[in-house]
Amino acid sequence: MSDTPSVIGIIMGSDSDLPTMQAAIRVCEDFNIPCEVAIVSAHRTPERMVEYAKTAHTRGIKVIIAGAGGAAHLPGMVASLTPLPVVGVPVKTRSLQGVDSLYSIVQMPRGIPVATVAINNAQNAGLLAVQILASQQPELLDQVLQYREMLQQSVLEKQDKLEQLGYQDYLATMG
């Protein structure tokens, strides 16, 4: 993204997870937060995963977002190896629609937490990472508050439109 050192690490178990994880990357871009993006497989490149997780905090990373499908061991294994907060993104799979990934990520033993978002919801993972950083950065907290205000305005505008058109015409404008 830039020459500024990355503070959010976005990792995934396979390149097939990138279409899902791009939503987290976009959140970082929207908030001008430098992030690094890497493919780090818990099963196919375990040594790389260990190295990544153990050194992330020494490289300036503050939060790791880890997306994985199927067995989805990446978020939990990374959380076991790093002192940083880890946000897990269960990636939808063909056979079980991502429920397997969700269960794998959310079922962490006591002492090794992974914050887990909904299946394929990398956008919320990115926003959670931003909010974690914003808890220590007042200027970033202001951006989060502005973002929330924008969400509120969007809903209020939709309500106004619904009241003006009625539900049937409103539905017709939705496509």
Short mmCIF file of C-alpha atoms in Angstrom, two decimals:
data_model
loop_
_atom_site.label_atom_id
_atom_site.label_comp_id
_atom_site.label_asym_id
_atom_site.label_seq_id
_atom_site.Cartn_x
_atom_site.Cartn_y
_atom_site.Cartn_z
CA MET A 1 0.00 0.00 0.00
CA SER A 2 2.71 2.50 0.95
CA ASP A 3 6.21 2.86 2.31
CA THR A 4 4.78 3.24 5.80
CA PRO A 5 5.27 0.09 7.91
CA SER A 6 2.21 -2.12 8.05
CA VAL A 7 0.22 -2.25 11.29
CA ILE A 8 -2.41 -4.78 10.22
CA GLY A 9 -1.48 -8.19 8.89
CA ILE A 10 -4.02 -9.84 6.61
CA ILE A 11 -3.25 -13.49 6.05
CA MET A 12 -5.09 -16.34 4.43
CA GLY A 13 -4.59 -20.05 4.04
CA SER A 14 -4.86 -20.06 0.24
CA ASP A 15 -5.08 -17.68 -2.70
CA SER A 16 -8.66 -18.90 -3.15
CA ASP A 17 -9.44 -16.93 0.06
CA LEU A 18 -8.26 -13.64 -1.47
CA PRO A 19 -11.61 -12.69 -3.03
CA THR A 20 -13.15 -12.89 0.45
CA MET A 21 -10.25 -11.20 2.23
CA GLN A 22 -10.11 -8.26 -0.19
CA ALA A 23 -12.94 -6.66 1.82
CA ALA A 24 -10.59 -6.37 4.83
CA ILE A 25 -7.89 -4.92 2.59
CA ARG A 26 -10.34 -2.33 1.30
CA VAL A 27 -11.25 -1.29 4.85
CA CYS A 28 -7.57 -0.70 5.57
CA GLU A 29 -7.30 1.35 2.38
CA ASP A 30 -10.43 3.34 3.26
CA PHE A 31 -8.99 4.24 6.68
CA ASN A 32 -5.45 4.77 5.28
CA ILE A 33 -4.01 2.04 7.47
CA PRO A 34 -0.97 0.28 6.05
CA CYS A 35 -1.45 -3.47 5.87
CA GLU A 36 0.50 -6.42 4.62
CA VAL A 37 -1.20 -9.26 2.78
CA ALA A 38 0.19 -12.79 2.71
CA ILE A 39 -0.70 -16.39 1.97
CA VAL A 40 0.25 -18.40 5.03
CA SER A 41 -1.05 -21.95 5.13
CA ALA A 42 -1.23 -23.67 8.51
CA HIS A 43 -1.00 -27.06 6.83
CA ARG A 44 1.13 -26.56 3.71
CA THR A 45 3.60 -24.00 5.08
CA PRO A 46 3.60 -24.55 8.85
CA GLU A 47 7.12 -23.16 9.35
CA ARG A 48 6.15 -19.98 7.49
CA MET A 49 3.06 -19.67 9.68
CA VAL A 50 5.11 -20.05 12.87
CA GLU A 51 7.65 -17.48 11.69
CA TYR A 52 4.95 -15.03 10.63
CA ALA A 53 3.04 -15.32 13.90
CA LYS A 54 6.08 -15.15 16.17
CA THR A 55 7.61 -12.11 14.45
CA ALA A 56 4.54 -10.04 13.56
CA HIS A 57 4.71 -7.88 16.71
CA THR A 58 8.43 -7.25 16.23
CA ARG A 59 7.71 -5.96 12.70
CA GLY A 60 5.16 -3.40 13.91
CA ILE A 61 1.98 -5.36 13.26
CA LYS A 62 -0.70 -4.55 15.87
CA VAL A 63 -3.59 -6.78 14.73
CA ILE A 64 -3.74 -9.88 12.54
CA ILE A 65 -6.75 -10.79 10.42
CA ALA A 66 -6.61 -14.46 9.43
CA GLY A 67 -9.00 -16.00 6.94
CA ALA A 68 -9.32 -19.70 6.31
CA GLY A 69 -11.82 -22.25 5.06
CA GLY A 70 -12.42 -25.91 5.78
CA ALA A 71 -10.42 -27.04 8.80
CA ALA A 72 -9.56 -23.34 9.27
CA HIS A 73 -6.70 -23.85 11.67
CA LEU A 74 -4.82 -20.71 10.62
CA PRO A 75 -6.46 -18.14 12.94
CA GLY A 76 -6.21 -20.35 16.03
CA MET A 77 -2.67 -21.51 15.39
CA VAL A 78 -1.52 -17.95 14.74
CA ALA A 79 -3.28 -16.81 17.93
CA SER A 80 -1.40 -19.50 19.86
CA LEU A 81 1.92 -18.13 18.62
CA THR A 82 1.47 -14.34 18.83
CA PRO A 83 0.69 -11.89 21.63
CA LEU A 84 -1.36 -9.80 19.17
CA PRO A 85 -5.13 -9.80 18.78
CA VAL A 86 -6.26 -12.12 15.99
CA VAL A 87 -9.51 -11.72 14.10
CA GLY A 88 -10.64 -14.89 12.35
CA VAL A 89 -12.62 -14.88 9.12
CA PRO A 90 -14.32 -18.19 8.36
CA VAL A 91 -14.29 -18.58 4.58
CA LYS A 92 -17.25 -20.22 2.86
CA THR A 93 -16.58 -23.71 1.55
CA ARG A 94 -18.43 -25.65 -1.12
CA SER A 95 -19.30 -28.69 0.93
CA LEU A 96 -20.44 -27.14 4.23
CA GLN A 97 -20.94 -23.48 3.22
CA GLY A 98 -18.34 -22.29 5.74
CA VAL A 99 -20.02 -23.67 8.84
CA ASP A 100 -17.05 -26.00 9.29
CA SER A 101 -14.71 -23.00 9.13
CA LEU A 102 -16.83 -21.03 11.59
CA TYR A 103 -16.91 -23.85 14.13
CA SER A 104 -13.18 -24.41 13.82
CA ILE A 105 -12.32 -20.75 14.41
CA VAL A 106 -14.82 -20.05 17.16
CA GLN A 107 -13.99 -23.15 19.24
CA MET A 108 -10.75 -21.93 20.80
CA PRO A 109 -9.50 -23.24 24.14
CA ARG A 110 -9.44 -20.91 27.13
CA GLY A 111 -6.47 -18.60 27.11
CA ILE A 112 -6.07 -18.40 23.31
CA PRO A 113 -8.83 -16.11 22.05
CA VAL A 114 -9.68 -15.42 18.43
CA ALA A 115 -12.28 -12.77 17.68
CA THR A 116 -14.48 -14.33 15.03
CA VAL A 117 -16.74 -12.64 12.48
CA ALA A 118 -19.49 -14.14 10.35
CA ILE A 119 -18.75 -16.43 7.42
CA ASN A 120 -17.07 -14.46 4.59
CA ASN A 121 -17.42 -11.17 6.50
CA ALA A 122 -13.88 -9.88 6.04
CA GLN A 123 -15.25 -6.33 6.00
CA ASN A 124 -16.27 -6.64 9.66
CA ALA A 125 -12.88 -8.17 10.42
CA GLY A 126 -11.23 -5.11 8.90
CA LEU A 127 -13.50 -2.78 10.84
CA LEU A 128 -12.81 -4.62 14.09
CA ALA A 129 -9.07 -4.32 13.48
CA VAL A 130 -9.49 -0.59 12.83
CA GLN A 131 -11.48 -0.20 16.05
CA ILE A 132 -8.78 -2.04 18.01
CA LEU A 133 -6.20 0.41 16.68
CA ALA A 134 -8.57 3.36 17.24
CA SER A 135 -8.77 2.58 20.95
CA GLN A 136 -5.25 4.00 21.20
CA GLN A 137 -5.33 6.57 18.39
CA PRO A 138 -7.71 9.53 18.83
CA GLU A 139 -7.50 10.63 15.18
CA LEU A 140 -8.44 7.14 14.00
CA LEU A 141 -11.24 7.03 16.56
CA ASP A 142 -12.62 10.21 14.98
CA GLN A 143 -12.61 8.45 11.59
CA VAL A 144 -14.50 5.49 13.07
CA LEU A 145 -17.07 7.87 14.53
CA GLN A 146 -17.45 9.56 11.13
CA TYR A 147 -17.90 6.16 9.49
CA ARG A 148 -20.62 5.27 11.99
CA GLU A 149 -22.35 8.59 11.34
CA MET A 150 -22.27 7.83 7.61
CA LEU A 151 -23.93 4.45 8.27
CA GLN A 152 -26.63 6.14 10.32
CA GLN A 153 -27.28 8.74 7.62
CA SER A 154 -27.58 6.01 5.00
CA VAL A 155 -30.27 4.23 6.99
CA LEU A 156 -32.17 7.46 7.64
CA GLU A 157 -32.10 8.34 3.93
CA LYS A 158 -33.49 4.90 3.08
CA GLN A 159 -36.26 5.37 5.64
CA ASP A 160 -37.17 8.74 4.12
CA LYS A 161 -37.32 7.15 0.67
CA LEU A 162 -39.47 4.29 1.98
CA GLU A 163 -41.91 6.75 3.55
CA GLN A 164 -42.10 8.79 0.33
CA LEU A 165 -42.55 5.87 -2.06
CA GLY A 166 -44.31 3.24 0.00
CA TYR A 167 -42.98 -0.26 0.27
CA GLN A 168 -44.07 -1.53 -3.19
CA ASP A 169 -42.48 1.32 -5.17
CA TYR A 170 -39.44 1.19 -2.89
CA LEU A 171 -39.00 -2.50 -3.68
CA ALA A 172 -39.31 -1.73 -7.39
CA THR A 173 -36.38 0.73 -7.14
CA MET A 174 -34.21 -1.95 -5.54
CA GLY A 175 -33.84 -3.84 -8.78
#
